PDB file of C-alpha atoms (C1' of nucleotides) in Angstrom:
ATOM      1  CA  MET A   1      25.299  -9.158 -24.654  1.00  0.00           C
ATOM      2  CA  GLN A   2      23.986  -5.736 -25.490  1.00  0.00           C
ATOM      3  CA  GLU A   3      20.806  -6.979 -27.125  1.00  0.00           C
ATOM      4  CA  THR A   4      20.013  -9.035 -24.014  1.00  0.00           C
ATOM      5  CA  TYR A   5      20.396  -6.058 -21.693  1.00  0.00           C
ATOM      6  CA  GLY A   6      22.753  -8.201 -19.618  1.00  0.00           C
ATOM      7  CA  LEU A   7      19.738  -9.919 -18.097  1.00  0.00           C
ATOM      8  CA  ASP A   8      20.390 -13.364 -16.614  1.00  0.00           C
ATOM      9  CA  LEU A   9      17.170 -15.291 -15.989  1.00  0.00           C
ATOM     10  CA  ALA A  10      18.581 -17.762 -13.486  1.00  0.00           C
ATOM     11  CA  GLN A  11      20.319 -15.086 -11.434  1.00  0.00           C
ATOM     12  CA  THR A  12      17.160 -13.009 -11.429  1.00  0.00           C
ATOM     13  CA  PHE A  13      14.640 -15.716 -10.600  1.00  0.00           C
ATOM     14  CA  THR A  14      16.632 -17.674  -8.030  1.00  0.00           C
ATOM     15  CA  CYS A  15      17.866 -14.811  -5.882  1.00  0.00           C
ATOM     16  CA  GLY A  16      14.878 -14.997  -3.566  1.00  0.00           C
ATOM     17  CA  GLN A  17      12.913 -11.976  -4.750  1.00  0.00           C
ATOM     18  CA  CYS A  18      10.006 -13.882  -6.315  1.00  0.00           C
ATOM     19  CA  PHE A  19       8.183 -17.175  -5.858  1.00  0.00           C
ATOM     20  CA  ARG A  20       6.139 -17.678  -9.010  1.00  0.00           C
ATOM     21  CA  TRP A  21       8.874 -18.540 -11.516  1.00  0.00           C
ATOM     22  CA  HIS A  22      10.051 -22.097 -12.021  1.00  0.00           C
ATOM     23  CA  PRO A  23      12.887 -23.552 -14.120  1.00  0.00           C
ATOM     24  CA  ASP A  24      11.830 -25.724 -17.044  1.00  0.00           C
ATOM     25  CA  GLY A  25      14.919 -27.869 -16.654  1.00  0.00           C
ATOM     26  CA  ARG A  26      16.472 -26.709 -19.923  1.00  0.00           C
ATOM     27  CA  GLY A  27      17.693 -23.258 -18.986  1.00  0.00           C
ATOM     28  CA  GLY A  28      14.351 -21.549 -19.378  1.00  0.00           C
ATOM     29  CA  PHE A  29      11.703 -20.467 -16.879  1.00  0.00           C
ATOM     30  CA  THR A  30       7.936 -20.383 -16.686  1.00  0.00           C
ATOM     31  CA  GLY A  31       6.133 -17.999 -14.409  1.00  0.00           C
ATOM     32  CA  ALA A  32       3.377 -15.482 -13.912  1.00  0.00           C
ATOM     33  CA  ALA A  33       3.066 -11.764 -13.307  1.00  0.00           C
ATOM     34  CA  GLY A  34       0.603  -9.020 -14.047  1.00  0.00           C
ATOM     35  CA  GLY A  35      -2.150 -11.437 -14.967  1.00  0.00           C
ATOM     36  CA  ARG A  36      -0.019 -13.205 -17.589  1.00  0.00           C
ATOM     37  CA  THR A  37       1.986 -16.356 -17.775  1.00  0.00           C
ATOM     38  CA  LEU A  38       5.253 -16.474 -19.663  1.00  0.00           C
ATOM     39  CA  SER A  39       7.690 -19.158 -20.723  1.00  0.00           C
ATOM     40  CA  ILE A  40      11.076 -17.842 -21.691  1.00  0.00           C
ATOM     41  CA  THR A  41      14.561 -19.041 -22.509  1.00  0.00           C
ATOM     42  CA  PRO A  42      17.751 -16.968 -22.547  1.00  0.00           C
ATOM     43  CA  ALA A  43      17.579 -16.871 -26.353  1.00  0.00           C
ATOM     44  CA  GLU A  44      14.163 -15.203 -26.182  1.00  0.00           C
ATOM     45  CA  ILE A  45      15.293 -12.345 -23.952  1.00  0.00           C
ATOM     46  CA  PRO A  46      15.638  -9.894 -26.860  1.00  0.00           C
ATOM     47  CA  LEU A  47      11.904 -10.335 -27.530  1.00  0.00           C
ATOM     48  CA  LEU A  48      11.096  -8.776 -24.165  1.00  0.00           C
ATOM     49  CA  GLU A  49      11.941  -5.257 -25.253  1.00  0.00           C
ATOM     50  CA  LYS A  50       9.001  -5.161 -27.690  1.00  0.00           C
ATOM     51  CA  ASP A  51       6.478  -5.921 -24.952  1.00  0.00           C
ATOM     52  CA  PRO A  52       5.853  -2.912 -22.712  1.00  0.00           C
ATOM     53  CA  PHE A  53       4.731  -4.971 -19.747  1.00  0.00           C
ATOM     54  CA  TRP A  54       7.639  -7.391 -19.663  1.00  0.00           C
ATOM     55  CA  ARG A  55      10.113  -4.671 -20.569  1.00  0.00           C
ATOM     56  CA  THR A  56       9.088  -2.875 -17.412  1.00  0.00           C
ATOM     57  CA  TYR A  57       8.786  -6.030 -15.313  1.00  0.00           C
ATOM     58  CA  PHE A  58      12.334  -7.132 -16.120  1.00  0.00           C
ATOM     59  CA  ASP A  59      13.560  -3.584 -15.534  1.00  0.00           C
ATOM     60  CA  LEU A  60      15.301  -3.416 -18.894  1.00  0.00           C
ATOM     61  CA  ASP A  61      15.500   0.374 -18.860  1.00  0.00           C
ATOM     62  CA  THR A  62      17.531   0.668 -15.680  1.00  0.00           C
ATOM     63  CA  ASP A  63      21.296   1.139 -16.038  1.00  0.00           C
ATOM     64  CA  TYR A  64      22.614  -1.685 -13.873  1.00  0.00           C
ATOM     65  CA  ASP A  65      26.205  -1.106 -14.931  1.00  0.00           C
ATOM     66  CA  ALA A  66      26.038   2.298 -13.312  1.00  0.00           C
ATOM     67  CA  LEU A  67      24.338   0.978 -10.189  1.00  0.00           C
ATOM     68  CA  ARG A  68      26.867  -1.813  -9.891  1.00  0.00           C
ATOM     69  CA  GLU A  69      29.682   0.734 -10.087  1.00  0.00           C
ATOM     70  CA  GLN A  70      27.986   2.752  -7.370  1.00  0.00           C
ATOM     71  CA  VAL A  71      27.794  -0.329  -5.151  1.00  0.00           C
ATOM     72  CA  CYS A  72      31.384  -1.338  -5.789  1.00  0.00           C
ATOM     73  CA  ALA A  73      32.637   2.179  -5.187  1.00  0.00           C
ATOM     74  CA  ALA A  74      30.877   2.248  -1.831  1.00  0.00           C
ATOM     75  CA  ALA A  75      32.166  -1.174  -0.809  1.00  0.00           C
ATOM     76  CA  PRO A  76      34.996  -2.619  -2.915  1.00  0.00           C
ATOM     77  CA  ALA A  77      34.663  -5.891  -1.003  1.00  0.00           C
ATOM     78  CA  LEU A  78      31.409  -6.448  -2.890  1.00  0.00           C
ATOM     79  CA  ARG A  79      33.113  -6.319  -6.292  1.00  0.00           C
ATOM     80  CA  GLU A  80      33.431 -10.084  -6.659  1.00  0.00           C
ATOM     81  CA  ALA A  81      29.847 -10.701  -5.531  1.00  0.00           C
ATOM     82  CA  ALA A  82      28.497  -7.984  -7.819  1.00  0.00           C
ATOM     83  CA  ARG A  83      30.373  -9.338 -10.811  1.00  0.00           C
ATOM     84  CA  ALA A  84      29.128 -12.870 -10.157  1.00  0.00           C
ATOM     85  CA  ALA A  85      25.526 -11.635 -10.056  1.00  0.00           C
ATOM     86  CA  GLN A  86      25.751  -8.867 -12.625  1.00  0.00           C
ATOM     87  CA  GLY A  87      22.887 -10.333 -14.674  1.00  0.00           C
ATOM     88  CA  MET A  88      20.479 -10.138 -11.761  1.00  0.00           C
ATOM     89  CA  ARG A  89      17.678  -7.634 -12.044  1.00  0.00           C
ATOM     90  CA  ILE A  90      15.334  -6.305  -9.384  1.00  0.00           C
ATOM     91  CA  LEU A  91      11.986  -7.199 -10.912  1.00  0.00           C
ATOM     92  CA  ARG A  92       9.237  -4.607 -10.892  1.00  0.00           C
ATOM     93  CA  GLN A  93       6.685  -6.798  -9.169  1.00  0.00           C
ATOM     94  CA  ASP A  94       3.195  -5.795  -8.160  1.00  0.00           C
ATOM     95  CA  PRO A  95       3.341  -3.976  -4.797  1.00  0.00           C
ATOM     96  CA  TRP A  96       0.480  -5.861  -3.213  1.00  0.00           C
ATOM     97  CA  GLU A  97       1.709  -9.232  -4.430  1.00  0.00           C
ATOM     98  CA  ALA A  98       5.198  -8.566  -3.085  1.00  0.00           C
ATOM     99  CA  LEU A  99       3.917  -7.424   0.294  1.00  0.00           C
ATOM    100  CA  CYS A 100       1.636 -10.423   0.601  1.00  0.00           C
ATOM    101  CA  THR A 101       4.337 -12.812  -0.557  1.00  0.00           C
ATOM    102  CA  PHE A 102       6.877 -11.679   1.996  1.00  0.00           C
ATOM    103  CA  ILE A 103       4.356 -11.713   4.805  1.00  0.00           C
ATOM    104  CA  LEU A 104       3.891 -15.378   3.952  1.00  0.00           C
ATOM    105  CA  SER A 105       7.654 -15.922   3.808  1.00  0.00           C
ATOM    106  CA  GLN A 106       8.356 -15.103   7.429  1.00  0.00           C
ATOM    107  CA  ASN A 107       9.810 -17.910   9.516  1.00  0.00           C
ATOM    108  CA  ASN A 108       9.305 -20.144   6.525  1.00  0.00           C
ATOM    109  CA  ASN A 109      11.328 -21.910   3.868  1.00  0.00           C
ATOM    110  CA  ILE A 110      11.325 -21.329   0.147  1.00  0.00           C
ATOM    111  CA  PRO A 111       9.752 -24.625  -1.053  1.00  0.00           C
ATOM    112  CA  ARG A 112       6.912 -24.201   1.377  1.00  0.00           C
ATOM    113  CA  ILE A 113       6.458 -20.522   0.548  1.00  0.00           C
ATOM    114  CA  THR A 114       6.171 -21.485  -3.107  1.00  0.00           C
ATOM    115  CA  GLY A 115       3.496 -24.034  -2.247  1.00  0.00           C
ATOM    116  CA  ILE A 116       1.488 -21.543  -0.219  1.00  0.00           C
ATOM    117  CA  ILE A 117       1.606 -18.953  -3.021  1.00  0.00           C
ATOM    118  CA  THR A 118       0.547 -21.574  -5.553  1.00  0.00           C
ATOM    119  CA  ARG A 119      -2.435 -22.580  -3.420  1.00  0.00           C
ATOM    120  CA  LEU A 120      -3.258 -18.928  -2.749  1.00  0.00           C
ATOM    121  CA  CYS A 121      -3.571 -18.244  -6.472  1.00  0.00           C
ATOM    122  CA  ALA A 122      -5.328 -21.534  -7.202  1.00  0.00           C
ATOM    123  CA  CYS A 123      -7.911 -21.109  -4.439  1.00  0.00           C
ATOM    124  CA  LEU A 124      -8.515 -17.372  -4.442  1.00  0.00           C
ATOM    125  CA  GLY A 125      -6.934 -16.009  -7.595  1.00  0.00           C
ATOM    126  CA  GLY A 126      -8.771 -14.840 -10.627  1.00  0.00           C
ATOM    127  CA  PRO A 127     -10.680 -14.153 -12.672  1.00  0.00           C
ATOM    128  CA  SER A 128      -8.188 -14.080 -15.486  1.00  0.00           C
ATOM    129  CA  GLU A 129      -7.621 -10.856 -17.323  1.00  0.00           C
ATOM    130  CA  PRO A 130      -7.785 -10.327 -21.084  1.00  0.00           C
ATOM    131  CA  ALA A 131      -5.201 -12.254 -23.075  1.00  0.00           C
ATOM    132  CA  PRO A 132      -1.993 -10.399 -23.866  1.00  0.00           C
ATOM    133  CA  PRO A 133      -1.510  -9.182 -27.447  1.00  0.00           C
ATOM    134  CA  PRO A 134      -0.297 -11.871 -29.851  1.00  0.00           C
ATOM    135  CA  GLY A 135       3.386 -11.921 -30.646  1.00  0.00           C
ATOM    136  CA  PRO A 136       6.513 -14.034 -30.618  1.00  0.00           C
ATOM    137  CA  LEU A 137       6.606 -14.338 -26.836  1.00  0.00           C
ATOM    138  CA  ARG A 138       5.167 -17.519 -25.377  1.00  0.00           C
ATOM    139  CA  GLN A 139       2.682 -15.853 -23.089  1.00  0.00           C
ATOM    140  CA  ALA A 140      -0.992 -16.217 -22.215  1.00  0.00           C
ATOM    141  CA  ALA A 141      -3.617 -14.953 -19.803  1.00  0.00           C
ATOM    142  CA  ASP A 142      -2.954 -16.246 -16.302  1.00  0.00           C
ATOM    143  CA  PRO A 143      -5.925 -18.467 -15.318  1.00  0.00           C
ATOM    144  CA  HIS A 144      -5.093 -17.897 -11.649  1.00  0.00           C
ATOM    145  CA  PRO A 145      -3.702 -14.403 -11.162  1.00  0.00           C
ATOM    146  CA  PHE A 146      -2.543 -13.366  -7.720  1.00  0.00           C
ATOM    147  CA  PRO A 147      -5.625 -12.468  -5.657  1.00  0.00           C
ATOM    148  CA  THR A 148      -6.274  -8.780  -5.193  1.00  0.00           C
ATOM    149  CA  ALA A 149      -6.237  -7.138  -1.776  1.00  0.00           C
ATOM    150  CA  GLY A 150      -9.956  -6.522  -2.137  1.00  0.00           C
ATOM    151  CA  ARG A 151     -10.660 -10.189  -2.707  1.00  0.00           C
ATOM    152  CA  LEU A 152      -8.622 -11.212   0.328  1.00  0.00           C
ATOM    153  CA  ALA A 153     -10.044  -8.439   2.480  1.00  0.00           C
ATOM    154  CA  ALA A 154     -13.434 -10.112   2.134  1.00  0.00           C
ATOM    155  CA  CYS A 155     -12.054 -13.454   3.305  1.00  0.00           C
ATOM    156  CA  SER A 156     -12.156 -14.989   6.772  1.00  0.00           C
ATOM    157  CA  PRO A 157      -9.314 -16.963   8.359  1.00  0.00           C
ATOM    158  CA  GLU A 158     -11.244 -20.133   7.535  1.00  0.00           C
ATOM    159  CA  ASP A 159     -11.211 -19.187   3.869  1.00  0.00           C
ATOM    160  CA  LEU A 160      -7.419 -19.259   4.027  1.00  0.00           C
ATOM    161  CA  ALA A 161      -7.259 -22.634   5.755  1.00  0.00           C
ATOM    162  CA  PRO A 162      -6.579 -24.533   2.506  1.00  0.00           C
ATOM    163  CA  LEU A 163      -3.389 -22.506   2.091  1.00  0.00           C
ATOM    164  CA  ARG A 164      -1.923 -24.072   5.249  1.00  0.00           C
ATOM    165  CA  CYS A 165       0.004 -20.916   5.973  1.00  0.00           C
ATOM    166  CA  GLY A 166      -0.559 -21.142   9.716  1.00  0.00           C
ATOM    167  CA  PHE A 167      -0.409 -18.036  11.866  1.00  0.00           C
ATOM    168  CA  ARG A 168       0.413 -15.942   8.822  1.00  0.00           C
ATOM    169  CA  ALA A 169      -3.219 -16.088   7.673  1.00  0.00           C
ATOM    170  CA  ARG A 170      -4.350 -13.306   9.979  1.00  0.00           C
ATOM    171  CA  TYR A 171      -1.351 -11.212   8.940  1.00  0.00           C
ATOM    172  CA  VAL A 172      -2.320 -11.500   5.283  1.00  0.00           C
ATOM    173  CA  LEU A 173      -5.912 -10.555   6.073  1.00  0.00           C
ATOM    174  CA  ASP A 174      -4.842  -7.522   8.088  1.00  0.00           C
ATOM    175  CA  ALA A 175      -2.633  -6.390   5.212  1.00  0.00           C
ATOM    176  CA  ALA A 176      -5.438  -6.948   2.710  1.00  0.00           C
ATOM    177  CA  GLN A 177      -7.875  -4.932   4.790  1.00  0.00           C
ATOM    178  CA  LYS A 178      -5.484  -2.021   5.267  1.00  0.00           C
ATOM    179  CA  VAL A 179      -4.616  -1.919   1.566  1.00  0.00           C
ATOM    180  CA  ALA A 180      -8.142  -2.466   0.263  1.00  0.00           C
ATOM    181  CA  SER A 181      -9.583   0.193   2.566  1.00  0.00           C
ATOM    182  CA  GLY A 182      -7.017   2.736   1.474  1.00  0.00           C
ATOM    183  CA  GLN A 183      -5.614   3.029   4.986  1.00  0.00           C
ATOM    184  CA  ILE A 184      -2.339   2.111   3.333  1.00  0.00           C
ATOM    185  CA  ASN A 185      -1.700   3.426  -0.170  1.00  0.00           C
ATOM    186  CA  LEU A 186       1.115   1.325  -1.546  1.00  0.00           C
ATOM    187  CA  GLN A 187       1.714   3.513  -4.584  1.00  0.00           C
ATOM    188  CA  ALA A 188       2.074   6.533  -2.323  1.00  0.00           C
ATOM    189  CA  LEU A 189       4.951   4.788  -0.576  1.00  0.00           C
ATOM    190  CA  ARG A 190       6.943   4.632  -3.785  1.00  0.00           C
ATOM    191  CA  HIS A 191       8.287   8.127  -3.351  1.00  0.00           C
ATOM    192  CA  ALA A 192       7.652   8.760   0.340  1.00  0.00           C
ATOM    193  CA  PRO A 193      10.591   9.214   2.723  1.00  0.00           C
ATOM    194  CA  LEU A 194      12.021   5.799   3.573  1.00  0.00           C
ATOM    195  CA  ASP A 195      11.312   5.979   7.292  1.00  0.00           C
ATOM    196  CA  GLU A 196       7.727   7.027   6.660  1.00  0.00           C
ATOM    197  CA  ALA A 197       7.201   4.216   4.172  1.00  0.00           C
ATOM    198  CA  ARG A 198       8.635   1.696   6.623  1.00  0.00           C
ATOM    199  CA  ALA A 199       6.491   2.979   9.469  1.00  0.00           C
ATOM    200  CA  ALA A 200       3.345   2.816   7.363  1.00  0.00           C
ATOM    201  CA  LEU A 201       3.965  -0.784   6.360  1.00  0.00           C
ATOM    202  CA  GLN A 202       4.823  -1.799   9.902  1.00  0.00           C
ATOM    203  CA  THR A 203       1.379  -0.779  11.093  1.00  0.00           C
ATOM    204  CA  ILE A 204       0.274  -4.031   9.457  1.00  0.00           C
ATOM    205  CA  CYS A 205       0.121  -6.879  11.928  1.00  0.00           C
ATOM    206  CA  GLY A 206       2.870  -9.313  11.021  1.00  0.00           C
ATOM    207  CA  VAL A 207       4.983  -6.782   9.147  1.00  0.00           C
ATOM    208  CA  GLY A 208       8.274  -5.951  10.827  1.00  0.00           C
ATOM    209  CA  PRO A 209      11.502  -4.409   9.516  1.00  0.00           C
ATOM    210  CA  LYS A 210      12.381  -7.300   7.214  1.00  0.00           C
ATOM    211  CA  VAL A 211       9.034  -7.717   5.496  1.00  0.00           C
ATOM    212  CA  ALA A 212       8.568  -3.954   5.199  1.00  0.00           C
ATOM    213  CA  ASP A 213      11.857  -3.514   3.375  1.00  0.00           C
ATOM    214  CA  CYS A 214      11.160  -6.527   1.158  1.00  0.00           C
ATOM    215  CA  ALA A 215       7.874  -4.960   0.136  1.00  0.00           C
ATOM    216  CA  LEU A 216       9.631  -1.670  -0.592  1.00  0.00           C
ATOM    217  CA  LEU A 217      12.516  -3.183  -2.545  1.00  0.00           C
ATOM    218  CA  TYR A 218      10.718  -5.879  -4.508  1.00  0.00           C
ATOM    219  CA  GLY A 219       7.224  -4.413  -4.721  1.00  0.00           C
ATOM    220  CA  LEU A 220       7.951  -0.719  -5.118  1.00  0.00           C
ATOM    221  CA  HIS A 221      11.452  -0.988  -6.577  1.00  0.00           C
ATOM    222  CA  ARG A 222      12.854   1.164  -3.799  1.00  0.00           C
ATOM    223  CA  MET A 223      16.531   0.404  -3.984  1.00  0.00           C
ATOM    224  CA  ASP A 224      17.168   2.458  -0.870  1.00  0.00           C
ATOM    225  CA  ALA A 225      15.414  -0.230   1.181  1.00  0.00           C
ATOM    226  CA  PHE A 226      17.648  -2.869   2.737  1.00  0.00           C
ATOM    227  CA  PRO A 227      15.883  -6.057   3.902  1.00  0.00           C
ATOM    228  CA  VAL A 228      18.150  -7.481   6.567  1.00  0.00           C
ATOM    229  CA  ASP A 229      17.436 -11.174   7.004  1.00  0.00           C
ATOM    230  CA  VAL A 230      19.362 -13.985   8.617  1.00  0.00           C
ATOM    231  CA  TRP A 231      21.618 -14.325   5.575  1.00  0.00           C
ATOM    232  CA  ILE A 232      22.594 -10.698   5.449  1.00  0.00           C
ATOM    233  CA  ARG A 233      22.989 -10.570   9.207  1.00  0.00           C
ATOM    234  CA  ARG A 234      25.466 -13.385   8.939  1.00  0.00           C
ATOM    235  CA  ALA A 235      27.177 -12.204   5.765  1.00  0.00           C
ATOM    236  CA  MET A 236      27.628  -8.524   6.594  1.00  0.00           C
ATOM    237  CA  PRO A 237      30.297  -8.931   9.278  1.00  0.00           C
ATOM    238  CA  MET A 238      32.009 -11.648   7.259  1.00  0.00           C
ATOM    239  CA  TYR A 239      32.232  -9.918   3.892  1.00  0.00           C
ATOM    240  CA  LEU A 240      31.617  -6.280   4.730  1.00  0.00           C
ATOM    241  CA  PRO A 241      33.030  -5.723   8.215  1.00  0.00           C
ATOM    242  CA  GLY A 242      32.176  -2.303   9.589  1.00  0.00           C
ATOM    243  CA  VAL A 243      30.163  -1.277   6.528  1.00  0.00           C
ATOM    244  CA  ASP A 244      26.951   0.612   7.204  1.00  0.00           C
ATOM    245  CA  PRO A 245      24.229  -0.047   4.610  1.00  0.00           C
ATOM    246  CA  LEU A 246      23.773   3.709   4.424  1.00  0.00           C
ATOM    247  CA  VAL A 247      26.974   4.020   2.379  1.00  0.00           C
ATOM    248  CA  PHE A 248      25.135   2.411  -0.535  1.00  0.00           C
ATOM    249  CA  GLY A 249      22.569   5.191  -0.643  1.00  0.00           C
ATOM    250  CA  ASP A 250      19.822   4.578  -3.174  1.00  0.00           C
ATOM    251  CA  ALA A 251      21.523   1.360  -4.305  1.00  0.00           C
ATOM    252  CA  ALA A 252      21.385  -0.307  -0.885  1.00  0.00           C
ATOM    253  CA  GLY A 253      18.793  -2.831  -1.951  1.00  0.00           C
ATOM    254  CA  LEU A 254      20.845  -3.918  -4.933  1.00  0.00           C
ATOM    255  CA  ALA A 255      23.928  -4.182  -2.721  1.00  0.00           C
ATOM    256  CA  GLN A 256      22.130  -6.414  -0.273  1.00  0.00           C
ATOM    257  CA  GLN A 257      20.887  -8.561  -3.154  1.00  0.00           C
ATOM    258  CA  TYR A 258      24.445  -9.052  -4.421  1.00  0.00           C
ATOM    259  CA  LEU A 259      25.539  -9.915  -0.911  1.00  0.00           C
ATOM    260  CA  PHE A 260      22.637 -12.293  -0.438  1.00  0.00           C
ATOM    261  CA  ALA A 261      23.316 -14.147  -3.670  1.00  0.00           C
ATOM    262  CA  TYR A 262      26.992 -14.378  -2.827  1.00  0.00           C
ATOM    263  CA  ALA A 263      26.488 -15.512   0.756  1.00  0.00           C
ATOM    264  CA  ARG A 264      24.021 -18.176  -0.331  1.00  0.00           C
ATOM    265  CA  THR A 265      26.392 -19.533  -2.940  1.00  0.00           C
ATOM    266  CA  ARG A 266      29.135 -19.780  -0.380  1.00  0.00           C
ATOM    267  CA  ALA A 267      26.892 -21.330   2.250  1.00  0.00           C
ATOM    268  CA  CYS A 268      25.474 -23.908  -0.131  1.00  0.00           C
ATOM    269  CA  GLY A 269      28.884 -24.963  -1.340  1.00  0.00           C
TER     270      GLY A 269
ATOM    271  C1'  DC B   1      11.742 -37.461  17.211  1.00  0.00           C
ATOM    272  C1'  DA B   2      14.112 -33.234  17.277  1.00  0.00           C
ATOM    273  C1'  DC B   3      15.227 -29.169  14.723  1.00  0.00           C
ATOM    274  C1'  DC B   4      14.696 -25.634  11.362  1.00  0.00           C
ATOM    275  C1'  DA B   5      12.751 -22.312   7.950  1.00  0.00           C
ATOM    276  C1'  DG B   6      14.828 -15.147   4.240  1.00  0.00           C
ATOM    277  C1'  DG B   7      10.351 -12.982  11.459  1.00  0.00           C
ATOM    278  C1'  DC B   8       7.102 -11.020  14.174  1.00  0.00           C
ATOM    279  C1'  DT B   9       4.292 -10.381  18.400  1.00  0.00           C
ATOM    280  C1'  DC B  10       4.036 -10.397  22.994  1.00  0.00           C
ATOM    281  C1'  DC B  11       5.785 -10.577  27.389  1.00  0.00           C
ATOM    282  C1'  DG B  12       8.800  -9.734  31.295  1.00  0.00           C
ATOM    283  C1'  DA B  13      12.954  -7.756  32.990  1.00  0.00           C
TER     284       DA B  13
ATOM    285  C1'  DT C   1      15.658  -1.168  24.885  1.00  0.00           C
ATOM    286  C1'  DC C   2      16.519  -6.010  25.039  1.00  0.00           C
ATOM    287  C1'  DG C   3      16.132 -11.083  25.222  1.00  0.00           C
ATOM    288  C1'  DG C   4      13.439 -15.136  24.753  1.00  0.00           C
ATOM    289  C1'  DA C   5       9.414 -17.948  24.229  1.00  0.00           C
ATOM    290  C1'  DG C   6       5.554 -18.942  21.161  1.00  0.00           C
ATOM    291  C1'  DC C   7       3.724 -19.207  16.878  1.00  0.00           C
ATOM    292  C1'  DA C   8       1.493 -23.420  12.699  1.00  0.00           C
ATOM    293  C1'  DT C   9       3.222 -26.207   9.333  1.00  0.00           C
ATOM    294  C1'  DG C  10       6.034 -29.214   6.549  1.00  0.00           C
ATOM    295  C1'  DG C  11      10.621 -30.795   5.339  1.00  0.00           C
ATOM    296  C1'  DT C  12      14.935 -33.077   6.753  1.00  0.00           C
TER     297       DT C  12
END
DNA sequence: CACCAGGCTCCGA
DNA sequence: TCGGAGCATGGT
């Protein structure tokens, strides 16, 4: 267990934080990030530590045992949920990609979100970046990397029509323009006060409290962000009656992810 | 054919 | 501040 960093691929990829990883049907996953594609099985997890990009992406250097203890100490009722999802990691995704992804996720369902993201990369992604260094990992240059903010900022709503993302198209374009112009500096939000970071993101048309905190948690790895969606809204009173997310401090995002995974499992049977 | 999907904007109290 | 309709689209 030690050499795998406790990472569980299924828990990590199916907890709703990302939309570009797909199960291969045999316990492994194939996906894309940072201009690369990767196919990986649980047995190949130890290989990740030798690759600087994937080591960071899978957050192998964060002490999740300590964070999990912090969460459980703040809310003992979460102990069962946290144990069940202890192999889940908060991926260090690209900030722009995460923001864009969760703008597209609003009032939408996961299969359709996945389709929109796929078409977004297929239609507007690229060009591919240099191939990753050779090694034992089954990785390659992504032929359709997630489109940059600059690329999308130059697009019109008609250009996004093939995505079939509906009213979200103008939200994505507004976000792209604000990021590409520098009006919003995503990296600067990584260490800004939480309320300031939220307020900055919510100046984007189509970005409210939920999407803003998703962008902060998944895109900037801000574990103090707490994206309250319909699941959490329903699960909080049921599993954590009277608990204020503030008690989790800088592990609030991880706490909500444990709760989300747990609530979904229960709701789906 | 209704209803819903990891919300948000806009509008009227 | 708060509640509710409207939003585009595809799946069930």
